[in-house]
Short mmCIF file of N, CA and C in Angstrom, two decimals:
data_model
loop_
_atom_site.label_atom_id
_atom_site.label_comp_id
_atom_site.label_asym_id
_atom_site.label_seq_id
_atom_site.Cartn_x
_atom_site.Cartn_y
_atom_site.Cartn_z
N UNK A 27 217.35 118.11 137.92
CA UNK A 27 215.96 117.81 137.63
C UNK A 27 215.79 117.29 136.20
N UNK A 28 216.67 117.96 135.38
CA UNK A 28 216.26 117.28 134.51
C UNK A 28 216.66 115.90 133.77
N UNK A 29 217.75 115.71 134.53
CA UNK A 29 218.34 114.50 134.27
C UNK A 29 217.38 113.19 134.71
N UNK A 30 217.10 113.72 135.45
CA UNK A 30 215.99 112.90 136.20
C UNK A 30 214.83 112.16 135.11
N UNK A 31 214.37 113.53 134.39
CA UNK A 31 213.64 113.08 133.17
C UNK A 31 214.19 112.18 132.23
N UNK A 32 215.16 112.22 132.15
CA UNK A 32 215.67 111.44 130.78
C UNK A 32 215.99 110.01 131.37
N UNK A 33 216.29 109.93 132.37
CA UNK A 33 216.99 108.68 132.93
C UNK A 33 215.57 107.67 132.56
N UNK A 34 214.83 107.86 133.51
CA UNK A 34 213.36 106.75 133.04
C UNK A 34 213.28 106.39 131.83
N UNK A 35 212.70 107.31 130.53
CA UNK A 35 212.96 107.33 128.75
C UNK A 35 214.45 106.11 128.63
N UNK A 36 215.34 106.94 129.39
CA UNK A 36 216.51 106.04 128.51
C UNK A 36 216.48 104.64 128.92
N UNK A 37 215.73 103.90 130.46
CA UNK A 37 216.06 102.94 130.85
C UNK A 37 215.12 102.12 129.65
N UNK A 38 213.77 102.88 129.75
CA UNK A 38 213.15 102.16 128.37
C UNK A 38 213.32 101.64 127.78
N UNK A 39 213.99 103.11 127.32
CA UNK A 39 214.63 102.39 125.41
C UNK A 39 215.62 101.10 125.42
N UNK A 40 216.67 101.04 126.65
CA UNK A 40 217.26 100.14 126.91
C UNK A 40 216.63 99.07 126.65
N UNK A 41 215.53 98.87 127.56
CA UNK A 41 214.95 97.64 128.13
C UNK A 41 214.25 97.50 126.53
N UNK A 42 213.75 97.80 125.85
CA UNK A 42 213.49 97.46 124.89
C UNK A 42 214.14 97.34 123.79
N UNK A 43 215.57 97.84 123.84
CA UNK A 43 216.74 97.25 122.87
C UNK A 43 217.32 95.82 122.81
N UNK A 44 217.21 95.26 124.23
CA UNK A 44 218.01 94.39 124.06
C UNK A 44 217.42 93.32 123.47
N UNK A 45 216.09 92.90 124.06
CA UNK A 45 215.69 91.75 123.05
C UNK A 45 215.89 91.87 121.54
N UNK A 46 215.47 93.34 121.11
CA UNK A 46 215.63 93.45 119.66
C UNK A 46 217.15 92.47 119.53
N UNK A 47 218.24 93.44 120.39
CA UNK A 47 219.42 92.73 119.60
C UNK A 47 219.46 91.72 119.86
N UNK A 48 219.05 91.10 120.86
CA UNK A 48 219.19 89.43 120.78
C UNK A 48 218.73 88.73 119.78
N UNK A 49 217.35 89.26 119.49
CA UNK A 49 216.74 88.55 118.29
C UNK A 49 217.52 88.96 117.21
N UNK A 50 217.91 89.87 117.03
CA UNK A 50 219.16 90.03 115.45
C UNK A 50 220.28 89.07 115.38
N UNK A 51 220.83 89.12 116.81
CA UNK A 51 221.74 88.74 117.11
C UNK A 51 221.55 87.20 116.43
N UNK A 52 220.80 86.30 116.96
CA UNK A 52 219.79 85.08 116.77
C UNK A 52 220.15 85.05 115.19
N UNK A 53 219.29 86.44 114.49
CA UNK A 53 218.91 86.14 113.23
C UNK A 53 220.47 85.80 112.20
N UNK A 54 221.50 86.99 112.79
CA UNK A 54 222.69 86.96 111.85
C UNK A 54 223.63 85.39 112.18
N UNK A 55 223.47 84.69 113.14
CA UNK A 55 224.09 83.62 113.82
C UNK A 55 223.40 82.55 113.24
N UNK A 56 222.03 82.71 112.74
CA UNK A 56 221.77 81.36 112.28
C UNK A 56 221.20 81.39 110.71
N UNK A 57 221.52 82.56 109.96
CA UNK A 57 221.02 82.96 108.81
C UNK A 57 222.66 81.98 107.71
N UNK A 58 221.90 81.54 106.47
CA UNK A 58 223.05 80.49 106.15
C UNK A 58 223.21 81.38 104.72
N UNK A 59 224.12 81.12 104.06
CA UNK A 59 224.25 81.97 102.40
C UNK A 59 223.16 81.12 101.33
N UNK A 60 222.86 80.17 101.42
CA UNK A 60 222.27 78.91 100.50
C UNK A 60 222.37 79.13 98.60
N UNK A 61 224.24 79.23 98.94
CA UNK A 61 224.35 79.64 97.74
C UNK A 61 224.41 78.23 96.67
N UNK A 62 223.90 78.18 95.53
CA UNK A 62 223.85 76.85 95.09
C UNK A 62 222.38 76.41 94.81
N UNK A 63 221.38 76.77 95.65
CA UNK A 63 220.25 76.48 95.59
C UNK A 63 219.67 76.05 94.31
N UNK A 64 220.03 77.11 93.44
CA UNK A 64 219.32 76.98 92.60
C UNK A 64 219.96 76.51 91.27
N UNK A 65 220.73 76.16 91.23
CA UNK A 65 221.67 75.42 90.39
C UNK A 65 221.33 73.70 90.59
N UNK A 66 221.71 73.83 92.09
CA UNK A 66 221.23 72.28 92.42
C UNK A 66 220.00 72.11 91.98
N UNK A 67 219.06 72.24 92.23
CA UNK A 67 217.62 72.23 91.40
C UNK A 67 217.91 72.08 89.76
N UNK A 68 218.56 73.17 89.33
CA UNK A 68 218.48 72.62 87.96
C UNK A 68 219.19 71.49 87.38
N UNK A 69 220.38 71.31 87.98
CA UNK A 69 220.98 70.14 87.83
C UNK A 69 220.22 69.05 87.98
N UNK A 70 219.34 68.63 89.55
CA UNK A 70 218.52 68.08 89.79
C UNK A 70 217.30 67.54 88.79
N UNK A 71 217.14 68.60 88.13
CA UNK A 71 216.10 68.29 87.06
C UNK A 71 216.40 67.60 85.67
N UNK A 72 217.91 68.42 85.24
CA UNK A 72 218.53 67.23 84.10
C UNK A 72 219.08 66.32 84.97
N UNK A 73 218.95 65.73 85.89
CA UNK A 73 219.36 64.81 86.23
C UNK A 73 218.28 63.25 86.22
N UNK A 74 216.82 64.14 86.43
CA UNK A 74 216.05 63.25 86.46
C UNK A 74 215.34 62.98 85.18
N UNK A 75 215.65 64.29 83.97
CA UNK A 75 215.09 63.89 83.23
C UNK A 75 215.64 62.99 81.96
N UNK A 76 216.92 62.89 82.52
CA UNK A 76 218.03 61.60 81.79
C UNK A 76 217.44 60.40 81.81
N UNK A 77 216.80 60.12 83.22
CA UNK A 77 216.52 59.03 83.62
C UNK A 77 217.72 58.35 84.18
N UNK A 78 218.34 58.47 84.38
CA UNK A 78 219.28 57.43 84.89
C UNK A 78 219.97 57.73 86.63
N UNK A 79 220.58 56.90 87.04
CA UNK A 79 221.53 57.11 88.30
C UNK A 79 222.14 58.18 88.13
N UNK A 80 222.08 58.77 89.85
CA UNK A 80 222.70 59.65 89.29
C UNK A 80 223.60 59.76 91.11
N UNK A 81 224.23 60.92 91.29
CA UNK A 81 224.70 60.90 93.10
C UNK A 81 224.63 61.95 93.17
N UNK A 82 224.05 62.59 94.65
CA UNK A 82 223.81 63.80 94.73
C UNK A 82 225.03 64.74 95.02
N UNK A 83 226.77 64.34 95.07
CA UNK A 83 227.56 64.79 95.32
C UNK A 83 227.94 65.64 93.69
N UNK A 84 227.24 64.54 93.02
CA UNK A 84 227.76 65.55 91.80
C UNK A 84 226.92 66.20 91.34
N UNK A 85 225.52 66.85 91.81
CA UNK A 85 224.63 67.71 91.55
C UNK A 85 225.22 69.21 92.40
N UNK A 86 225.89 68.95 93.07
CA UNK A 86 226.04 70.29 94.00
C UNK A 86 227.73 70.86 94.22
N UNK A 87 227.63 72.12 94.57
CA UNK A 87 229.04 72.61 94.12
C UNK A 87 229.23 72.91 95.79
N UNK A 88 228.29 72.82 96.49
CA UNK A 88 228.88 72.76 98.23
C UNK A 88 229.33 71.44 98.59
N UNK A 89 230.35 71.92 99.50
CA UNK A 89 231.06 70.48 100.28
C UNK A 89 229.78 70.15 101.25
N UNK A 90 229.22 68.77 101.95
CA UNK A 90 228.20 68.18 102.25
C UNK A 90 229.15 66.96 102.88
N UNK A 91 228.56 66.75 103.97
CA UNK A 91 228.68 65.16 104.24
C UNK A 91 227.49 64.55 105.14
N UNK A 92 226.30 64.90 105.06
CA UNK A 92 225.24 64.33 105.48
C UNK A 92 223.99 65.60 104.69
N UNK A 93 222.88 64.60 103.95
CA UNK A 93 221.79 65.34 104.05
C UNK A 93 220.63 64.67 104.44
N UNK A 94 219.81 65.57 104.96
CA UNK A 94 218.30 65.24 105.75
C UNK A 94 217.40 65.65 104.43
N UNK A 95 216.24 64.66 104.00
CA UNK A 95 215.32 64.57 103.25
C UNK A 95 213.92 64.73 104.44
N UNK A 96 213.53 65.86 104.11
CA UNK A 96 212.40 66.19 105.09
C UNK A 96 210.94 66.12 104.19
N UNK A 97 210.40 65.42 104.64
CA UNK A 97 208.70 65.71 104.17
C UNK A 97 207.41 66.28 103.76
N UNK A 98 206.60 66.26 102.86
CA UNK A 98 205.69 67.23 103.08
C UNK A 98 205.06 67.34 104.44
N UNK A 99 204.66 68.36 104.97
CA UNK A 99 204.03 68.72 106.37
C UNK A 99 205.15 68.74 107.45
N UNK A 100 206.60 68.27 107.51
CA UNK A 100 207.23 68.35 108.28
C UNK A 100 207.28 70.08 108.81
N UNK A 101 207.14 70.16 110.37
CA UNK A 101 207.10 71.59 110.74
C UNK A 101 208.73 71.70 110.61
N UNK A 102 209.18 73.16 110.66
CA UNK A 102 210.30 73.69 111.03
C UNK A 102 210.96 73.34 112.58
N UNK A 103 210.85 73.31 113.46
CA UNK A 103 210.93 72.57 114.62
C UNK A 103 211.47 71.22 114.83
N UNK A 104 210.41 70.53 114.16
CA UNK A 104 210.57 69.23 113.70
C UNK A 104 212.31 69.33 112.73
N UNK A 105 212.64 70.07 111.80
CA UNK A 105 213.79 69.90 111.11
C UNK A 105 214.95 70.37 111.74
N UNK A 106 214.18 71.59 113.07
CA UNK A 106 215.66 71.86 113.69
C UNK A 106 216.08 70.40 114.73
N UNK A 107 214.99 70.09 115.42
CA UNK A 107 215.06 68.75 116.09
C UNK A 107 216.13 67.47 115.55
N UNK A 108 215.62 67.41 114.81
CA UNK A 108 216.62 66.04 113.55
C UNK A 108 217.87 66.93 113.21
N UNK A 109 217.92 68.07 112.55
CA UNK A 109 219.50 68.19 113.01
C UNK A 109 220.22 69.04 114.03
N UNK A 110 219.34 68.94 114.85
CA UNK A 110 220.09 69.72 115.92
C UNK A 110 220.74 70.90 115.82
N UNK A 111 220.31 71.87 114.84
CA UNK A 111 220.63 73.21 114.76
C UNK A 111 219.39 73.80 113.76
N UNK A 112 219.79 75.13 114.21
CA UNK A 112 218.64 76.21 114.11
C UNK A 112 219.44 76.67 112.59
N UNK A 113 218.40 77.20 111.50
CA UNK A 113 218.76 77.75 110.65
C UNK A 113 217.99 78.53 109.73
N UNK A 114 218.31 79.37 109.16
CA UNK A 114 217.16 80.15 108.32
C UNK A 114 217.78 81.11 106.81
N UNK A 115 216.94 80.53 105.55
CA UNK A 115 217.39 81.20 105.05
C UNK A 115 216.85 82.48 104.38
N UNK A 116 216.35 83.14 105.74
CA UNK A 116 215.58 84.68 105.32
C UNK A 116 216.96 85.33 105.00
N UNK A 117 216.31 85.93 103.68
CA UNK A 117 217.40 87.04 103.37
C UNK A 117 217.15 88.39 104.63
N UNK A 118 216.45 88.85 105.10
CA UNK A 118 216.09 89.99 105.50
C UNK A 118 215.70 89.69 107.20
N UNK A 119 215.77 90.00 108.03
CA UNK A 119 215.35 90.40 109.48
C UNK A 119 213.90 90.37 109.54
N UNK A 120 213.49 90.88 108.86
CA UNK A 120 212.05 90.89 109.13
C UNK A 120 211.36 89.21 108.08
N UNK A 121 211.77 88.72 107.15
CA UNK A 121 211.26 87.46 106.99
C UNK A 121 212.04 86.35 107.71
N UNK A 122 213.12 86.58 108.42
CA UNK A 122 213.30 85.91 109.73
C UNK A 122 212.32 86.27 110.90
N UNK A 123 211.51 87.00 111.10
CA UNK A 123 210.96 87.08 112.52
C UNK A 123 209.58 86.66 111.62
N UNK A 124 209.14 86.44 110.47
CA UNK A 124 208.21 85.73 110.28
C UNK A 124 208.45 84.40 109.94
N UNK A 125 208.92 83.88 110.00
CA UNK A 125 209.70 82.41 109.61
C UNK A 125 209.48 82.15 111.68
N UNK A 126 209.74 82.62 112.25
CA UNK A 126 209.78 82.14 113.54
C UNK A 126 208.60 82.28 114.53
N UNK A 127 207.38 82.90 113.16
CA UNK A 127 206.18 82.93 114.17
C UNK A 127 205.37 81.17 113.45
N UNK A 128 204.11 81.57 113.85
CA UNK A 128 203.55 80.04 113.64
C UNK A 128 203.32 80.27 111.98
N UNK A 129 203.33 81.40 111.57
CA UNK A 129 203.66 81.46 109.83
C UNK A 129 204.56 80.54 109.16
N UNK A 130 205.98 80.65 109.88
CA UNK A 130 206.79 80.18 108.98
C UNK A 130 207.20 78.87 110.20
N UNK A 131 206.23 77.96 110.55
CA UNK A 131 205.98 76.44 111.48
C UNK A 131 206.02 75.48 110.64
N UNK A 132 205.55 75.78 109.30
CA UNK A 132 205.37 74.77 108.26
C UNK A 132 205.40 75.28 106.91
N UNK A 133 206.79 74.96 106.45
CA UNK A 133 206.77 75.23 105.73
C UNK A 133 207.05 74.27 104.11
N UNK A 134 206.88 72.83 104.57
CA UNK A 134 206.13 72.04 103.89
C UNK A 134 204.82 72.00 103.88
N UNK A 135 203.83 73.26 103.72
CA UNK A 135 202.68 73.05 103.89
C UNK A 135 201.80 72.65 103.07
N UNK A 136 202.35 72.13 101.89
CA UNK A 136 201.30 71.37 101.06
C UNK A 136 202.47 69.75 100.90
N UNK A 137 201.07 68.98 100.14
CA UNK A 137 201.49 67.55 99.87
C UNK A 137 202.57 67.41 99.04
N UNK A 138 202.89 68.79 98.01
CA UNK A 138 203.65 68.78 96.55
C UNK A 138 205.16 69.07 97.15
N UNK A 139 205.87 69.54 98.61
CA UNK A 139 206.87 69.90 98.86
C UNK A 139 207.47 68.88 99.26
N UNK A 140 209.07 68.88 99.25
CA UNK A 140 209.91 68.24 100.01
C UNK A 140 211.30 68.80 100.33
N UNK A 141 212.19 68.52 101.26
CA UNK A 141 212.86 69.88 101.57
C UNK A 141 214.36 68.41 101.87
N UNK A 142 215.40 69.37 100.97
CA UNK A 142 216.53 68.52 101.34
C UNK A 142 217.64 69.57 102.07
N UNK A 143 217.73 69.35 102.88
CA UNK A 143 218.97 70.10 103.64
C UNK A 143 220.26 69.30 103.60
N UNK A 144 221.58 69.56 103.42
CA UNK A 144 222.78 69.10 103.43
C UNK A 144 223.51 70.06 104.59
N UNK A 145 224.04 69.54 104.81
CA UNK A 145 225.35 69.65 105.94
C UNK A 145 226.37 69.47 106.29
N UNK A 146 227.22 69.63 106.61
CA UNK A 146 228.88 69.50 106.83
C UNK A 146 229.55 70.16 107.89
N UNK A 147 230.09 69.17 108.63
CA UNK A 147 230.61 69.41 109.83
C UNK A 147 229.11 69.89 110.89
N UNK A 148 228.42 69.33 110.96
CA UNK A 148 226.98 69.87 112.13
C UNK A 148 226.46 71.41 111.66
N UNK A 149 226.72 72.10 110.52
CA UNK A 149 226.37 73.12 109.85
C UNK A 149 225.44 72.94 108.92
N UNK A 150 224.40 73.91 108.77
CA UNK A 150 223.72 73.65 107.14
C UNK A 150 224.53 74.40 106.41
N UNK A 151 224.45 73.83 105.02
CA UNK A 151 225.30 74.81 104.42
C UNK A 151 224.46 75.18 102.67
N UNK A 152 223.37 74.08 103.14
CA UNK A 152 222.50 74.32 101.60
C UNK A 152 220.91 73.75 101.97
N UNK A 153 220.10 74.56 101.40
CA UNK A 153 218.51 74.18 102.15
C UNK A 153 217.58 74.64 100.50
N UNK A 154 216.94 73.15 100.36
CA UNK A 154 216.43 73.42 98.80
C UNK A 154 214.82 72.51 99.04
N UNK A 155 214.08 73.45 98.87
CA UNK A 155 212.46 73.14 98.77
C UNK A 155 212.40 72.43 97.10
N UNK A 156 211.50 71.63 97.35
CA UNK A 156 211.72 70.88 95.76
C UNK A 156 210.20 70.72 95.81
N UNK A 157 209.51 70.60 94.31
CA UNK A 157 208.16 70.65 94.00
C UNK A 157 208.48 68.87 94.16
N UNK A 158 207.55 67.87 94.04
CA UNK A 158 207.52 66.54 94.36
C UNK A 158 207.12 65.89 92.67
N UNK A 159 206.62 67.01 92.05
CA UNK A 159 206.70 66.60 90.66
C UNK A 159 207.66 66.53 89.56
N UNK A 160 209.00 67.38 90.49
CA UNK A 160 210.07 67.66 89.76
C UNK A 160 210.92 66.30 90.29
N UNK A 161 210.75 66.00 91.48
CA UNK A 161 211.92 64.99 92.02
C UNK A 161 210.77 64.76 93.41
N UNK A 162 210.70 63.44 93.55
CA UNK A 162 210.22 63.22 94.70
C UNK A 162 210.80 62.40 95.82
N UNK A 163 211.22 62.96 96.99
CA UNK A 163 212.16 62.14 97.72
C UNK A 163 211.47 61.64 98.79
N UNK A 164 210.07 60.61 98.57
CA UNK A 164 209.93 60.42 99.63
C UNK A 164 210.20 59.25 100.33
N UNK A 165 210.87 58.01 99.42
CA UNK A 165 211.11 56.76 100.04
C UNK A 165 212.74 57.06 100.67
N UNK A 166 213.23 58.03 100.21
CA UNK A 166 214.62 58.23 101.14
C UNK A 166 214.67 59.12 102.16
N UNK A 167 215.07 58.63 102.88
CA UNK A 167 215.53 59.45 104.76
C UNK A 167 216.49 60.27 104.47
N UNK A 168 217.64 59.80 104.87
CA UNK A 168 219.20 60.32 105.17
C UNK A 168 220.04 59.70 104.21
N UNK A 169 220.80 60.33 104.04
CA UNK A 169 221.99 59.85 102.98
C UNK A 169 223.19 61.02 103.09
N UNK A 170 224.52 60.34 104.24
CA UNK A 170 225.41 60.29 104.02
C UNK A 170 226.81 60.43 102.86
N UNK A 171 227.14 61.26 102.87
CA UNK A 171 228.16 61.31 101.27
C UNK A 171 229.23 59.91 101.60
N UNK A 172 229.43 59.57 102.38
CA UNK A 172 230.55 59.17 102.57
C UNK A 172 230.51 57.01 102.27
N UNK A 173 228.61 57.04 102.29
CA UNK A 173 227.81 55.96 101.92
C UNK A 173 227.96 55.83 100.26
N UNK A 174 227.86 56.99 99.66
CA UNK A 174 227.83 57.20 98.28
C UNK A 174 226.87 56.52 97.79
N UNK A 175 225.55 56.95 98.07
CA UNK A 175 224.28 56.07 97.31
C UNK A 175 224.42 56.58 96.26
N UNK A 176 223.74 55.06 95.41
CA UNK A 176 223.06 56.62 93.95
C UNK A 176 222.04 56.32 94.04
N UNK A 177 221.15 57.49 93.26
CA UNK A 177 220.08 57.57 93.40
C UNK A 177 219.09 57.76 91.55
N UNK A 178 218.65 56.93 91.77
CA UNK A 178 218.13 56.93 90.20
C UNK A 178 216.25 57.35 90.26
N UNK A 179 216.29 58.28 89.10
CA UNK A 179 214.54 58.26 89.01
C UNK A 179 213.97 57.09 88.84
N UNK A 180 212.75 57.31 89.53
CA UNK A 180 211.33 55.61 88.98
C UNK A 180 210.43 56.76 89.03
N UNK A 181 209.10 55.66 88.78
CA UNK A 181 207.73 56.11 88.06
C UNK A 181 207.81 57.01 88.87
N UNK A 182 206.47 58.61 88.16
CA UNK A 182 205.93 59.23 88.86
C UNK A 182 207.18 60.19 89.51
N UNK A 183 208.54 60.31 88.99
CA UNK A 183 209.34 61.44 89.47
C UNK A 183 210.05 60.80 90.90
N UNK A 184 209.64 59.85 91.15
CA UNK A 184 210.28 59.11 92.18
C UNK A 184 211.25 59.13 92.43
N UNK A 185 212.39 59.50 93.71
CA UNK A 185 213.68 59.17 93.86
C UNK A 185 214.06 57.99 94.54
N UNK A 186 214.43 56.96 93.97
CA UNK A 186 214.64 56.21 94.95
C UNK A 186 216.37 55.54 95.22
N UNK A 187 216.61 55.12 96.43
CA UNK A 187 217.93 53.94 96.41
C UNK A 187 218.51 53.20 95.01
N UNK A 188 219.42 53.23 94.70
CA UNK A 188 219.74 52.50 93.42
C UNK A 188 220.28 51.33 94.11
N UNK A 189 219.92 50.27 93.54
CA UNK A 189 220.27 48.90 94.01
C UNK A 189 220.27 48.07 92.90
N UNK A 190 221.86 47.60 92.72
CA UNK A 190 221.91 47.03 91.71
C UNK A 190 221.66 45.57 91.46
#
């Protein structure tokens, strides 16, 4: 009889474990280190405030061979779409399950953001939100390492194509 009692309780708890672990599961599988972040940024910034050409291979200490220049207002969706993988860089479980509600949908949500993700081998391996006053990337798309653009400041913090 009394086993009886516990069996129902335990199927519960079951049934309500597993999504949890799936969703962890989810979270530790697509959570990236984004170590560099913030180096690249500062580099980024003496880079622009030289004024001159510069290439984004030598701003960053991760290996890269494609990055995506994403937009202000671009949703999250929208960035897993274009590269075809899911990624997040919540430190914690719980700002991953807010990152995946309609909270964290947009997270270019003002005009002043722009978001460069790099990649290597179909992996992210570095994800950097940039103010648009510090560096603004909005006349460039995609850029390939293997293209070797450079990229020089213009007016207004501008990044643009260097074309000589």
């Amino acid at each position: 009889m009394n086993m009886k009692k516990l069996l129902i309780p335990t199927i519960l708890v079951v049934i309500l474990l597993i999504p949890f672990g799936v969703s962890f599961f989810s979270f530790q599988s697509q959570q990236i280190a984004n170590q560099g972040a913030k180096e690249f940024s500062l580099h980024l910034q003496a880079a622009m405030s030289r004024h001159q050409a510069f290439k984004l291979s030598d701003l960053t200490s991760v290996e890269w061979d494609r990055v995506y220049v994403f937009h202000p207002y671009t949703s999250k969706s929208e960035m897993e779409k274009t590269t075809a993988i899911r990624w997040s860089t919540s430190h914690s479980y719980f700002d991953y399950l807010l990152e995946r509600t309609f909270l964290g949908e947009y997270p270019l949500d003002d005009d002043s953001l722009n978001k460069l993700v790099f990649m290597k081998d179909g992996k992210v391996v570095l994800d950097v939100t940039l103010n648009r006053a510090e560096a603004d990337f909005t006349d460039v798309k995609e850029i390939q390492q293997d293209q070797e653009l450079t990229l020089e400041p213009a007016e207004g913090n501008r990044v643009v194509v260097f074309t000589p």
